[in-house]
């Protein structure tokens, strides 16, 4: 499949024409006037639409991106809440109780150190404040980055989680030029300003 595109900036090195044609089957960019191949390796950033399952329902192979606003950056797995097997049949009573125990242990092992529990609680507070103060994902992502850096430098110990979350969100708002005052953030997290 050929697609005409106008690239602002680079021209054909051979004739100087700006009309560049994309061949999506071969991944080549070439000049529409003289046929000179500008590049032969164009990366497709979209989802890969192959499926190796029988149901053919979800053909993407990419999942959600990583996020600093999740304690595990969105990379862990979770035992699902549905009490059904892979074919969709309900689980027997004995298997169901085993799965419940596995879910309990899975949730316990997600945050095994005090630093992980601290981070999880801080990120939950940030998520609550995101809704209360109508903050964007970018602001909360930046605040989570600042909080993680504070944890790396061991600045968290001895300080309240709410106070540090408020400070990180305020710094993030200032950094991203989001109009929120320190009083707004303090009211949202329900702490007094010193």
mmCIF file with all atom_site columns, C-alpha atoms in Angstrom, residues 1-5 20-30 42:
data_model
loop_
_atom_site.group_PDB
_atom_site.id
_atom_site.type_symbol
_atom_site.label_atom_id
_atom_site.label_alt_id
_atom_site.label_comp_id
_atom_site.label_asym_id
_atom_site.label_entity_id
_atom_site.label_seq_id
_atom_site.pdbx_PDB_ins_code
_atom_site.Cartn_x
_atom_site.Cartn_y
_atom_site.Cartn_z
_atom_site.occupancy
_atom_site.B_iso_or_equiv
_atom_site.pdbx_formal_charge
_atom_site.auth_seq_id
_atom_site.auth_comp_id
_atom_site.auth_asym_id
_atom_site.auth_atom_id
_atom_site.pdbx_PDB_model_num
ATOM 1  C CA . UNK A 1 1  ? 0.000  0.000  0.000  1.00 0.00 ? 1  UNK A CA 1
ATOM 2  C CA . UNK A 1 2  ? 1.487  3.329  -1.064 1.00 0.00 ? 2  UNK A CA 1
ATOM 3  C CA . UNK A 1 3  ? 0.841  6.541  0.805  1.00 0.00 ? 3  UNK A CA 1
ATOM 4  C CA . UNK A 1 4  ? 1.841  10.041 -0.316 1.00 0.00 ? 4  UNK A CA 1
ATOM 5  C CA . UNK A 1 5  ? 3.281  12.222 2.414  1.00 0.00 ? 5  UNK A CA 1
ATOM 6  C CA . UNK A 1 20 ? 7.970  11.554 -0.370 1.00 0.00 ? 20 UNK A CA 1
ATOM 7  C CA . UNK A 1 21 ? 5.981  8.339  -0.856 1.00 0.00 ? 21 UNK A CA 1
ATOM 8  C CA . UNK A 1 22 ? 5.697  5.707  1.874  1.00 0.00 ? 22 UNK A CA 1
ATOM 9  C CA . UNK A 1 23 ? 5.418  2.054  0.899  1.00 0.00 ? 23 UNK A CA 1
ATOM 10 C CA . UNK A 1 24 ? 3.863  0.517  4.000  1.00 0.00 ? 24 UNK A CA 1
ATOM 11 C CA . UNK A 1 25 ? 4.330  -3.054 2.774  1.00 0.00 ? 25 UNK A CA 1
ATOM 12 C CA . UNK A 1 26 ? 8.103  -2.841 2.423  1.00 0.00 ? 26 UNK A CA 1
ATOM 13 C CA . UNK A 1 27 ? 8.724  -0.002 4.890  1.00 0.00 ? 27 UNK A CA 1
ATOM 14 C CA . UNK A 1 28 ? 10.474 2.232  2.368  1.00 0.00 ? 28 UNK A CA 1
ATOM 15 C CA . UNK A 1 29 ? 10.342 5.992  1.893  1.00 0.00 ? 29 UNK A CA 1
ATOM 16 C CA . UNK A 1 30 ? 11.121 7.078  -1.652 1.00 0.00 ? 30 UNK A CA 1
ATOM 17 C CA . UNK A 1 42 ? 10.611 2.725  8.684  1.00 0.00 ? 42 UNK A CA 1
#
